[in-house]
Amino acid sequence: MKKILVTGGLGYIGSHTVVELQHAGFKVIIIDNLSNSSLDVLGGITNITEQAPIFERLDLRNKADVVEFFKVHDDLDGIIHFAASKAVGESVENPLLYYENNLNTLVYLLQECKAHNINNIIFSSSCTVYGEPDSLPITETAPIKKAMSPYGNTKQISEEILNDVCFTSEMKSIALRYFNPIGAHESTEIGELPIGIPQNLVPFITQTAAGVRKQLSVFGNDYETPDGSCIRDYIHVVDLAKAHVIAMQRLLSEKNTSDFEVFNIGTGKGSSVFKVINTFEKVSGEKLNYKVVERRPGDVTTVYADTKKANDVLGWKAGKSLEEALTSAWKWEKKIRDKK
Ligand code: NAD
Ligand code: WQD
């Protein structure tokens, strides 16, 4: 049984990936400091897979703890590194928190990988590395523009760190550039758990429909798009989780064609904010209270992935529709409201 360390494995995308890894027969060890997740998630993963992953509560910013962890777990076959801070606005207000949490942790992990000869790492990157694209759909060869936030900058720098380390060592890495992950596991055992007011569209929609928020603000209807609202590539989190399993299998079976590879992980389809609202209303049967307001600073007009490389080279394709993703997000929202 191959042993995989999943950092941030109790978080939104990490937890769904742990489920898919266990389904695929991997043994999983999770590191998480619970800064943006809860221990209940461990129970959810165990309920779905009937298997409890090993869990170590550990803050990856604490280098001494990281060193100790690897002394005990020096037989890992690979690492999937999710642990990071991810709020774009917060990163503008507190850049050092982001540089510390998103970069130091990666460096400490890579130092231990080197020390213990662990040579396979999958990294959570983001479509945010592309900024405002020159052409659509966005391919992996699109230029990396100056980041629009410290958060985005940490993803760009992390990719550079990995590229440099792979160039000078036995390390092999795949960076997956996620587009907009949404939805939840169909079991409703795990899903997204935003703390405080959601910054992202879909949790704001589901919380508004559930009565937790009064009204959704649609940030602008005067963009150069068919209905005036911004367009994104919304990817079901379970499809995204599966991409990690395939990427890890690619490294373990040495199918990678270079030591550092990047793949866009999206559906290849763009959906506007109004399309998401209308689809949500259709699948939930709820009428959403929303109002068009000013544009949100920093929003890019249109972003969607060219998924040819992921489809043809990685052998991964999104299988779930926007309807399915929004249905699962709504089912999850209702479940967590019922629990409260
Ligand atoms: P999340 O916040 O739900 O999960 C991250 C997990 O990492 C949390 O459980 C948190 O407690 C943990 N963590 C954070 N700092 C840690 C530390 N120092 N030590 C140990 N654990 C720590 O976020 P997510 O949405 O699951 O995102 C996972 C990764 O994917 C992140 O790297 C994020 O930047 C990236 N990403 C997310 C999105 C998105 O929209 N959700 C899009 C693109 C990329
Ligand atoms: C989607 C669309 C908003 C909220 C962010 C990060 C990105 C990546 C994914 C990590 C936009 C509109 C939103 C609301 C709205 N994360 N919107 N009202 O901005 O595409 O990407 O998450 O890497 O880095 O920036 O996602 O869900 O915030 O917004 O109208 O209350 O919904 O303007 O057009 P975004 P989002």
Tab-separated table of C-alpha atoms and ligand atoms in Angstrom:
chain	number	residue	atom	x	y	z
A	1	MET	CA	0.000	0.000	0.000
A	2	LYS	CA	1.474	3.361	-1.015
A	3	LYS	CA	1.574	5.941	1.763
A	4	ILE	CA	0.653	9.534	0.990
A	5	LEU	CA	0.926	12.572	3.254
A	6	VAL	CA	-1.897	15.052	2.682
A	7	THR	CA	-1.207	18.448	4.252
A	8	GLY	CA	-4.360	20.453	4.874
A	9	GLY	CA	-6.235	17.172	4.533
A	10	LEU	CA	-9.119	18.296	6.744
A	11	GLY	CA	-9.783	21.333	4.559
A	12	TYR	CA	-12.301	21.636	1.750
A	13	ILE	CA	-10.372	20.180	-1.194
A	14	GLY	CA	-8.000	18.115	0.959
A	15	SER	CA	-10.809	16.156	2.637
A	16	HIS	CA	-12.414	15.242	-0.694
A	17	THR	CA	-9.001	14.168	-1.975
A	18	VAL	CA	-8.355	11.978	1.080
A	19	VAL	CA	-11.627	10.187	0.315
A	20	GLU	CA	-10.618	9.567	-3.300
A	21	LEU	CA	-7.116	8.446	-2.276
A	22	GLN	CA	-8.553	5.938	0.188
A	23	HIS	CA	-11.045	4.723	-2.427
A	24	ALA	CA	-8.068	4.176	-4.760
A	25	GLY	CA	-6.252	2.066	-2.154
A	26	PHE	CA	-3.732	4.557	-0.763
A	27	LYS	CA	-2.838	4.779	2.918
A	28	VAL	CA	-3.264	8.390	3.997
A	29	ILE	CA	-1.658	10.469	6.707
A	30	ILE	CA	-3.127	13.929	7.241
A	31	ILE	CA	-1.368	16.945	8.710
A	32	ASP	CA	-3.608	19.872	9.600
A	33	ASN	CA	-3.451	22.620	12.221
A	34	LEU	CA	-7.258	23.106	12.135
A	35	SER	CA	-6.777	26.821	11.402
A	36	ASN	CA	-9.523	26.618	8.766
A	37	SER	CA	-11.140	23.249	9.411
A	38	SER	CA	-12.614	21.087	12.097
A	39	LEU	CA	-11.878	17.694	13.586
A	40	ASP	CA	-15.418	16.593	12.610
A	41	VAL	CA	-14.166	16.302	9.038
A	42	LEU	CA	-12.123	13.284	10.091
A	43	GLY	CA	-15.357	11.545	11.099
A	44	GLY	CA	-16.941	12.477	7.768
A	45	ILE	CA	-14.035	10.972	5.811
A	46	THR	CA	-14.171	7.831	7.943
A	47	ASN	CA	-17.932	7.478	7.449
A	48	ILE	CA	-17.578	7.653	3.673
A	49	THR	CA	-14.589	5.354	3.287
A	50	GLU	CA	-15.047	3.142	6.372
A	51	GLN	CA	-11.393	3.763	7.025
A	52	ALA	CA	-9.826	6.300	9.368
A	53	PRO	CA	-6.838	8.139	7.967
A	54	ILE	CA	-3.945	8.788	10.349
A	55	PHE	CA	-4.185	12.359	11.638
A	56	GLU	CA	-1.448	14.557	13.102
A	57	ARG	CA	-2.458	17.967	14.380
A	58	LEU	CA	0.577	19.987	13.477
A	59	ASP	CA	1.359	23.508	12.319
A	60	LEU	CA	3.660	23.334	9.323
A	61	ARG	CA	5.049	26.768	10.210
A	62	ASN	CA	6.759	25.136	13.156
A	63	LYS	CA	9.913	23.747	11.566
A	64	ALA	CA	10.945	21.703	14.614
A	65	ASP	CA	7.581	19.885	14.567
A	66	VAL	CA	7.900	19.226	10.858
A	67	VAL	CA	11.379	17.741	11.379
A	68	GLU	CA	10.039	15.504	14.181
A	69	PHE	CA	7.093	14.366	12.045
A	70	PHE	CA	9.373	13.200	9.244
A	71	LYS	CA	11.626	11.336	11.676
A	72	VAL	CA	8.625	9.129	12.474
A	73	HIS	CA	7.089	9.091	8.977
A	74	ASP	CA	10.143	8.712	6.773
A	75	ASP	CA	8.583	6.068	4.510
A	76	LEU	CA	6.172	8.243	2.553
A	77	ASP	CA	5.723	7.605	-1.160
A	78	GLY	CA	4.416	11.069	-1.882
A	79	ILE	CA	2.929	14.292	-0.592
A	80	ILE	CA	-0.104	16.309	-1.660
A	81	HIS	CA	0.353	19.796	-0.276
A	82	PHE	CA	-2.917	21.674	0.269
A	83	ALA	CA	-2.140	23.463	3.532
A	84	ALA	CA	-2.145	27.212	2.905
A	85	SER	CA	-4.089	30.358	3.616
A	86	LYS	CA	-6.407	31.171	0.718
A	87	ALA	CA	-8.358	34.390	1.266
A	88	VAL	CA	-7.338	36.900	-1.390
A	89	GLY	CA	-8.567	39.993	0.507
A	90	GLU	CA	-6.925	38.941	3.765
A	91	SER	CA	-3.640	38.448	1.908
A	92	VAL	CA	-3.754	42.094	0.792
A	93	GLU	CA	-4.247	43.199	4.405
A	94	ASN	CA	-1.739	40.791	5.944
A	95	PRO	CA	0.801	39.792	3.299
A	96	LEU	CA	3.360	38.466	5.787
A	97	LEU	CA	0.881	35.918	7.128
A	98	TYR	CA	0.514	34.642	3.567
A	99	TYR	CA	4.210	34.619	2.749
A	100	GLU	CA	4.913	32.795	6.016
A	101	ASN	CA	2.098	30.265	5.804
A	102	ASN	CA	2.215	29.547	2.092
A	103	LEU	CA	5.966	29.731	1.452
A	104	ASN	CA	7.770	28.745	4.666
A	105	THR	CA	5.633	25.625	4.978
A	106	LEU	CA	6.503	24.559	1.435
A	107	VAL	CA	10.208	25.125	2.042
A	108	TYR	CA	10.172	23.119	5.303
A	109	LEU	CA	8.360	20.263	3.593
A	110	LEU	CA	10.806	20.224	0.692
A	111	GLN	CA	13.773	20.260	3.070
A	112	GLU	CA	12.408	17.156	4.788
A	113	CYS	CA	11.630	15.525	1.448
A	114	LYS	CA	15.265	15.985	0.529
A	115	ALA	CA	16.478	14.649	3.884
A	116	HIS	CA	14.291	11.526	3.651
A	117	ASN	CA	14.395	10.935	-0.090
A	118	ILE	CA	10.681	11.533	-0.659
A	119	ASN	CA	10.459	12.551	-4.271
A	120	ASN	CA	6.840	12.976	-5.360
A	121	ILE	CA	4.840	16.081	-4.557
A	122	ILE	CA	1.552	17.418	-5.887
A	123	PHE	CA	0.992	21.109	-5.277
A	124	SER	CA	-2.273	23.102	-5.060
A	125	SER	CA	-1.832	25.944	-7.487
A	126	SER	CA	-4.506	28.222	-8.840
A	127	CYS	CA	-5.781	29.862	-12.009
A	128	THR	CA	-5.015	33.075	-10.149
A	129	VAL	CA	-1.411	32.709	-11.459
A	130	TYR	CA	-2.671	33.821	-14.899
A	131	GLY	CA	-4.231	37.131	-13.801
A	132	GLU	CA	-6.231	38.827	-16.589
A	133	PRO	CA	-5.725	36.477	-19.552
A	134	ASP	CA	-4.782	37.725	-23.037
A	135	SER	CA	-6.706	34.930	-24.734
A	136	LEU	CA	-9.299	32.316	-23.881
A	137	PRO	CA	-9.513	29.501	-23.007
A	138	ILE	CA	-6.368	29.736	-20.867
A	139	THR	CA	-3.658	27.212	-21.688
A	140	GLU	CA	-0.809	26.237	-19.372
A	141	THR	CA	1.600	28.158	-21.605
A	142	ALA	CA	-0.216	31.471	-21.051
A	143	PRO	CA	2.116	34.067	-19.560
A	144	ILE	CA	2.272	34.359	-15.785
A	145	LYS	CA	1.571	38.040	-15.173
A	146	LYS	CA	2.351	40.058	-12.082
A	147	ALA	CA	0.168	38.641	-9.338
A	148	MET	CA	-2.897	40.674	-8.360
A	149	SER	CA	-2.549	39.814	-4.647
A	150	PRO	CA	0.027	38.477	-2.174
A	151	TYR	CA	-1.999	35.223	-2.173
A	152	GLY	CA	-1.615	34.908	-5.952
A	153	ASN	CA	2.053	35.776	-5.613
A	154	THR	CA	2.578	32.904	-3.147
A	155	LYS	CA	1.201	30.496	-5.755
A	156	GLN	CA	3.516	31.884	-8.443
A	157	ILE	CA	6.547	31.764	-6.133
A	158	SER	CA	5.649	28.262	-4.920
A	159	GLU	CA	5.617	27.001	-8.479
A	160	GLU	CA	9.037	28.585	-9.020
A	161	ILE	CA	10.396	27.010	-5.835
A	162	LEU	CA	9.167	23.589	-6.952
A	163	ASN	CA	10.569	24.062	-10.431
A	164	ASP	CA	13.989	25.007	-9.027
A	165	VAL	CA	14.059	22.118	-6.546
A	166	CYS	CA	13.018	19.617	-9.214
A	167	PHE	CA	15.754	20.918	-11.510
A	168	THR	CA	18.503	20.259	-8.977
A	169	SER	CA	17.328	17.066	-7.242
A	170	GLU	CA	15.457	13.793	-7.637
A	171	MET	CA	12.203	15.591	-6.804
A	172	LYS	CA	9.282	15.306	-9.260
A	173	SER	CA	6.311	17.584	-8.908
A	174	ILE	CA	2.966	18.355	-10.487
A	175	ALA	CA	1.262	21.698	-9.867
A	176	LEU	CA	-2.483	21.558	-10.447
A	177	ARG	CA	-3.913	24.954	-11.292
A	178	TYR	CA	-7.471	24.800	-10.025
A	179	PHE	CA	-10.151	27.013	-11.494
A	180	ASN	CA	-13.191	27.608	-9.217
A	181	PRO	CA	-13.889	24.587	-6.993
A	182	ILE	CA	-17.505	24.247	-5.812
A	183	GLY	CA	-19.881	21.619	-4.471
A	184	ALA	CA	-19.634	18.887	-1.893
A	185	HIS	CA	-19.444	15.126	-1.518
A	186	GLU	CA	-22.751	13.501	-2.480
A	187	SER	CA	-22.917	11.769	0.916
A	188	THR	CA	-23.075	15.211	2.584
A	189	GLU	CA	-20.480	13.925	5.044
A	190	ILE	CA	-17.974	16.559	3.895
A	191	GLY	CA	-18.173	19.891	2.073
A	192	GLU	CA	-17.052	23.497	2.223
A	193	LEU	CA	-17.086	25.134	5.657
A	194	PRO	CA	-16.379	28.840	5.199
A	195	ILE	CA	-15.645	30.630	8.450
A	196	GLY	CA	-17.514	33.941	8.756
A	197	ILE	CA	-18.916	35.721	5.717
A	198	PRO	CA	-18.159	33.713	2.571
A	199	GLN	CA	-16.000	35.518	0.011
A	200	ASN	CA	-16.811	33.072	-2.773
A	201	LEU	CA	-19.941	33.069	-4.898
A	202	VAL	CA	-21.406	29.609	-4.319
A	203	PRO	CA	-21.248	29.478	-0.503
A	204	PHE	CA	-22.711	32.986	-0.479
A	205	ILE	CA	-25.565	31.799	-2.684
A	206	THR	CA	-26.327	28.725	-0.565
A	207	GLN	CA	-26.148	30.705	2.684
A	208	THR	CA	-28.490	33.341	1.243
A	209	ALA	CA	-30.978	30.681	0.157
A	210	ALA	CA	-30.713	29.106	3.626
A	211	GLY	CA	-31.523	32.454	5.247
A	212	VAL	CA	-28.108	32.923	6.874
A	213	ARG	CA	-27.395	35.945	4.637
A	214	LYS	CA	-30.063	38.450	3.633
A	215	GLN	CA	-29.012	39.142	0.089
A	216	LEU	CA	-26.387	38.180	-2.448
A	217	SER	CA	-24.527	41.095	-4.022
A	218	VAL	CA	-23.758	40.503	-7.683
A	219	PHE	CA	-20.519	42.361	-8.279
A	220	GLY	CA	-21.224	44.196	-11.527
A	221	ASN	CA	-23.437	43.646	-14.598
A	222	ASP	CA	-21.516	45.907	-16.960
A	223	TYR	CA	-18.667	43.597	-17.909
A	224	GLU	CA	-18.024	42.763	-21.554
A	225	THR	CA	-19.775	39.407	-21.384
A	226	PRO	CA	-23.110	38.325	-22.916
A	227	ASP	CA	-25.114	39.065	-19.721
A	228	GLY	CA	-22.711	41.627	-18.211
A	229	SER	CA	-21.573	39.477	-15.266
A	230	CYS	CA	-18.160	37.837	-14.831
A	231	ILE	CA	-17.469	34.375	-16.195
A	232	ARG	CA	-15.636	31.603	-14.312
A	233	ASP	CA	-14.928	27.906	-14.737
A	234	TYR	CA	-16.694	26.171	-11.837
A	235	ILE	CA	-15.333	22.693	-11.156
A	236	HIS	CA	-16.973	20.087	-8.900
A	237	VAL	CA	-14.697	19.419	-5.917
A	238	VAL	CA	-15.011	15.642	-6.346
A	239	ASP	CA	-13.755	15.885	-9.940
A	240	LEU	CA	-10.922	18.072	-8.664
A	241	ALA	CA	-10.092	15.556	-5.907
A	242	LYS	CA	-9.852	12.773	-8.494
A	243	ALA	CA	-7.324	14.804	-10.480
A	244	HIS	CA	-4.964	14.582	-7.486
A	245	VAL	CA	-5.166	10.797	-7.372
A	246	ILE	CA	-4.405	10.589	-11.093
A	247	ALA	CA	-1.542	13.069	-10.746
A	248	MET	CA	-0.031	11.083	-7.863
A	249	GLN	CA	-0.356	7.840	-9.826
A	250	ARG	CA	1.364	9.564	-12.738
A	251	LEU	CA	4.383	10.437	-10.584
A	252	LEU	CA	4.513	7.058	-8.826
A	253	SER	CA	4.451	5.190	-12.139
A	254	GLU	CA	7.025	7.611	-13.592
A	255	LYS	CA	4.766	8.612	-16.472
A	256	ASN	CA	5.650	12.286	-16.079
A	257	THR	CA	7.485	13.753	-19.045
A	258	SER	CA	9.346	16.421	-17.098
A	259	ASP	CA	10.275	16.807	-13.439
A	260	PHE	CA	7.919	19.727	-12.972
A	261	GLU	CA	4.591	19.641	-14.758
A	262	VAL	CA	1.558	21.921	-14.582
A	263	PHE	CA	-2.040	21.152	-15.491
A	264	ASN	CA	-5.168	23.269	-15.595
A	265	ILE	CA	-7.959	21.617	-13.625
A	266	GLY	CA	-11.278	23.010	-14.776
A	267	THR	CA	-14.249	22.013	-16.893
A	268	GLY	CA	-13.290	24.107	-19.903
A	269	LYS	CA	-16.699	25.815	-19.741
A	270	GLY	CA	-17.306	29.346	-18.540
A	271	SER	CA	-20.439	30.253	-16.553
A	272	SER	CA	-21.516	33.784	-15.717
A	273	VAL	CA	-22.675	34.839	-12.246
A	274	PHE	CA	-26.266	35.070	-13.550
A	275	LYS	CA	-25.982	31.598	-15.065
A	276	VAL	CA	-24.884	30.236	-11.680
A	277	ILE	CA	-27.770	32.021	-9.945
A	278	ASN	CA	-30.336	30.768	-12.485
A	279	THR	CA	-28.998	27.215	-12.343
A	280	PHE	CA	-29.042	27.305	-8.555
A	281	GLU	CA	-32.664	28.484	-8.557
A	282	LYS	CA	-33.573	25.707	-10.980
A	283	VAL	CA	-31.929	22.848	-9.055
A	284	SER	CA	-32.924	24.054	-5.580
A	285	GLY	CA	-36.397	25.377	-6.320
A	286	GLU	CA	-35.467	28.418	-4.191
A	287	LYS	CA	-35.837	32.036	-5.290
A	288	LEU	CA	-32.594	33.836	-4.553
A	289	ASN	CA	-32.625	37.353	-3.157
A	290	TYR	CA	-29.897	39.249	-5.012
A	291	LYS	CA	-29.004	42.762	-6.059
A	292	VAL	CA	-26.516	44.071	-8.580
A	293	VAL	CA	-23.900	46.285	-6.930
A	294	GLU	CA	-20.593	47.875	-7.939
A	295	ARG	CA	-17.816	45.765	-9.411
A	296	ARG	CA	-15.505	44.103	-6.853
A	297	PRO	CA	-11.979	45.528	-7.210
A	298	GLY	CA	-9.527	43.049	-8.691
A	299	ASP	CA	-12.104	40.832	-10.431
A	300	VAL	CA	-11.067	39.554	-13.827
A	301	THR	CA	-13.834	39.590	-16.495
A	302	THR	CA	-13.618	36.086	-17.910
A	303	VAL	CA	-11.599	33.037	-16.895
A	304	TYR	CA	-11.980	29.481	-18.107
A	305	ALA	CA	-9.548	26.680	-18.680
A	306	ASP	CA	-8.206	24.999	-21.736
A	307	THR	CA	-8.315	21.438	-20.421
A	308	LYS	CA	-6.711	19.707	-23.410
A	309	LYS	CA	-3.452	19.015	-21.576
A	310	ALA	CA	-5.246	17.627	-18.507
A	311	ASN	CA	-7.505	15.511	-20.730
A	312	ASP	CA	-4.868	14.177	-23.143
A	313	VAL	CA	-1.672	14.081	-21.087
A	314	LEU	CA	-2.861	13.610	-17.503
A	315	GLY	CA	-5.824	11.482	-18.588
A	316	TRP	CA	-8.298	13.371	-16.410
A	317	LYS	CA	-11.573	15.000	-17.413
A	318	ALA	CA	-14.254	16.723	-15.370
A	319	GLY	CA	-17.317	14.490	-15.292
A	320	LYS	CA	-19.833	16.508	-13.316
A	321	SER	CA	-22.021	19.373	-14.494
A	322	LEU	CA	-22.725	22.771	-12.955
A	323	GLU	CA	-26.203	21.455	-12.045
A	324	GLU	CA	-24.715	18.520	-10.140
A	325	ALA	CA	-22.192	20.737	-8.362
A	326	LEU	CA	-24.855	23.244	-7.270
A	327	THR	CA	-27.231	20.467	-6.223
A	328	SER	CA	-24.518	19.002	-3.986
A	329	ALA	CA	-23.621	22.433	-2.573
A	330	TRP	CA	-27.272	23.044	-1.664
A	331	LYS	CA	-27.710	19.575	-0.135
A	332	TRP	CA	-24.596	20.233	1.983
A	333	GLU	CA	-25.772	23.682	3.079
A	334	LYS	CA	-29.133	22.268	4.208
A	335	LYS	CA	-27.400	19.484	6.115
A	336	ILE	CA	-25.113	21.835	8.051
A	337	ARG	CA	-28.013	24.187	8.826
A	338	ASP	CA	-30.088	21.243	10.122
A	339	LYS	CA	-27.218	20.274	12.428
A	340	LYS	CA	-27.001	23.784	13.948
B	1	NAD	P1	-9.016	25.113	3.161
B	1	NAD	O1	-8.701	26.311	3.974
B	1	NAD	O2	-10.364	24.508	3.282
B	1	NAD	O3	-7.943	23.957	3.476
B	1	NAD	C1	-6.622	24.226	3.862
B	1	NAD	C2	-6.333	23.403	5.097
B	1	NAD	O4	-4.961	23.623	5.477
B	1	NAD	C3	-7.200	23.776	6.293
B	1	NAD	O5	-7.756	22.613	6.861
B	1	NAD	C4	-6.226	24.458	7.269
B	1	NAD	O6	-6.589	24.224	8.601
B	1	NAD	C5	-4.901	23.804	6.883
B	1	NAD	N1	-3.713	24.625	7.148
B	1	NAD	C6	-3.498	25.913	6.779
B	1	NAD	N2	-2.304	26.326	7.202
B	1	NAD	C7	-1.726	25.265	7.828
B	1	NAD	C8	-0.488	25.062	8.490
B	1	NAD	N3	0.396	26.052	8.636
B	1	NAD	N4	-0.230	23.849	9.016
B	1	NAD	C9	-1.120	22.844	8.917
B	1	NAD	N5	-2.308	22.976	8.321
B	1	NAD	C10	-2.608	24.174	7.786
B	1	NAD	O7	-8.690	25.460	1.642
B	1	NAD	P2	-9.041	24.667	0.314
B	1	NAD	O8	-10.092	25.425	-0.391
B	1	NAD	O9	-9.227	23.249	0.588
B	1	NAD	O10	-7.704	24.912	-0.489
B	1	NAD	C11	-6.657	23.963	-0.481
B	1	NAD	C12	-5.512	24.462	-1.327
B	1	NAD	O11	-5.991	24.721	-2.645
B	1	NAD	C13	-4.882	25.756	-0.844
B	1	NAD	O12	-3.498	25.693	-1.084
B	1	NAD	C14	-5.517	26.810	-1.723
B	1	NAD	O13	-4.695	27.929	-1.865
B	1	NAD	C15	-5.638	26.045	-3.025
B	1	NAD	N6	-6.688	26.572	-3.917
B	1	NAD	C16	-7.969	26.702	-3.444
B	1	NAD	C17	-8.954	27.203	-4.283
B	1	NAD	C18	-10.356	27.411	-3.775
B	1	NAD	O14	-11.095	28.197	-4.381
B	1	NAD	N7	-10.797	26.750	-2.711
B	1	NAD	C19	-8.650	27.533	-5.609
B	1	NAD	C20	-7.341	27.361	-6.062
B	1	NAD	C21	-6.360	26.875	-5.195
B	2	WQD	C1	-16.711	34.266	-8.610
B	2	WQD	C2	-17.547	35.319	-9.326
B	2	WQD	C3	-17.346	37.540	-8.424
B	2	WQD	C4	-19.117	36.682	-4.551
B	2	WQD	C5	-11.346	33.210	-6.057
B	2	WQD	C6	-9.895	33.560	-5.901
B	2	WQD	C7	-9.048	32.636	-6.737
B	2	WQD	C8	-9.371	31.176	-6.458
B	2	WQD	C9	-10.840	30.906	-6.520
B	2	WQD	C10	-7.817	30.306	-4.850
B	2	WQD	C11	-16.805	36.628	-9.532
B	2	WQD	C12	-18.744	37.013	-8.243
B	2	WQD	C13	-18.633	36.553	-5.847
B	2	WQD	C14	-20.285	37.458	-4.323
B	2	WQD	C15	-20.408	37.900	-6.688
B	2	WQD	N1	-8.963	30.783	-5.151
B	2	WQD	N2	-19.276	37.171	-6.883
B	2	WQD	N3	-20.876	38.042	-5.405
B	2	WQD	O1	-12.883	35.585	-7.501
B	2	WQD	O2	-13.146	33.874	-9.337
B	2	WQD	O3	-11.703	33.370	-7.413
B	2	WQD	O4	-11.554	31.844	-5.699
B	2	WQD	O5	-6.846	30.161	-5.514
B	2	WQD	O6	-7.725	32.913	-6.457
B	2	WQD	O7	-9.692	34.885	-6.296
B	2	WQD	O8	-14.142	33.417	-7.087
B	2	WQD	O9	-16.227	32.806	-5.955
B	2	WQD	O10	-15.009	34.909	-5.249
B	2	WQD	O11	-16.148	34.848	-7.440
B	2	WQD	O12	-20.978	38.460	-7.612
B	2	WQD	O13	-20.735	37.616	-3.193
B	2	WQD	O14	-18.683	35.626	-8.504
B	2	WQD	O15	-17.368	38.884	-8.780
B	2	WQD	O16	-17.223	37.137	-10.761
B	2	WQD	P1	-12.967	34.188	-7.903
B	2	WQD	P2	-15.395	33.977	-6.334
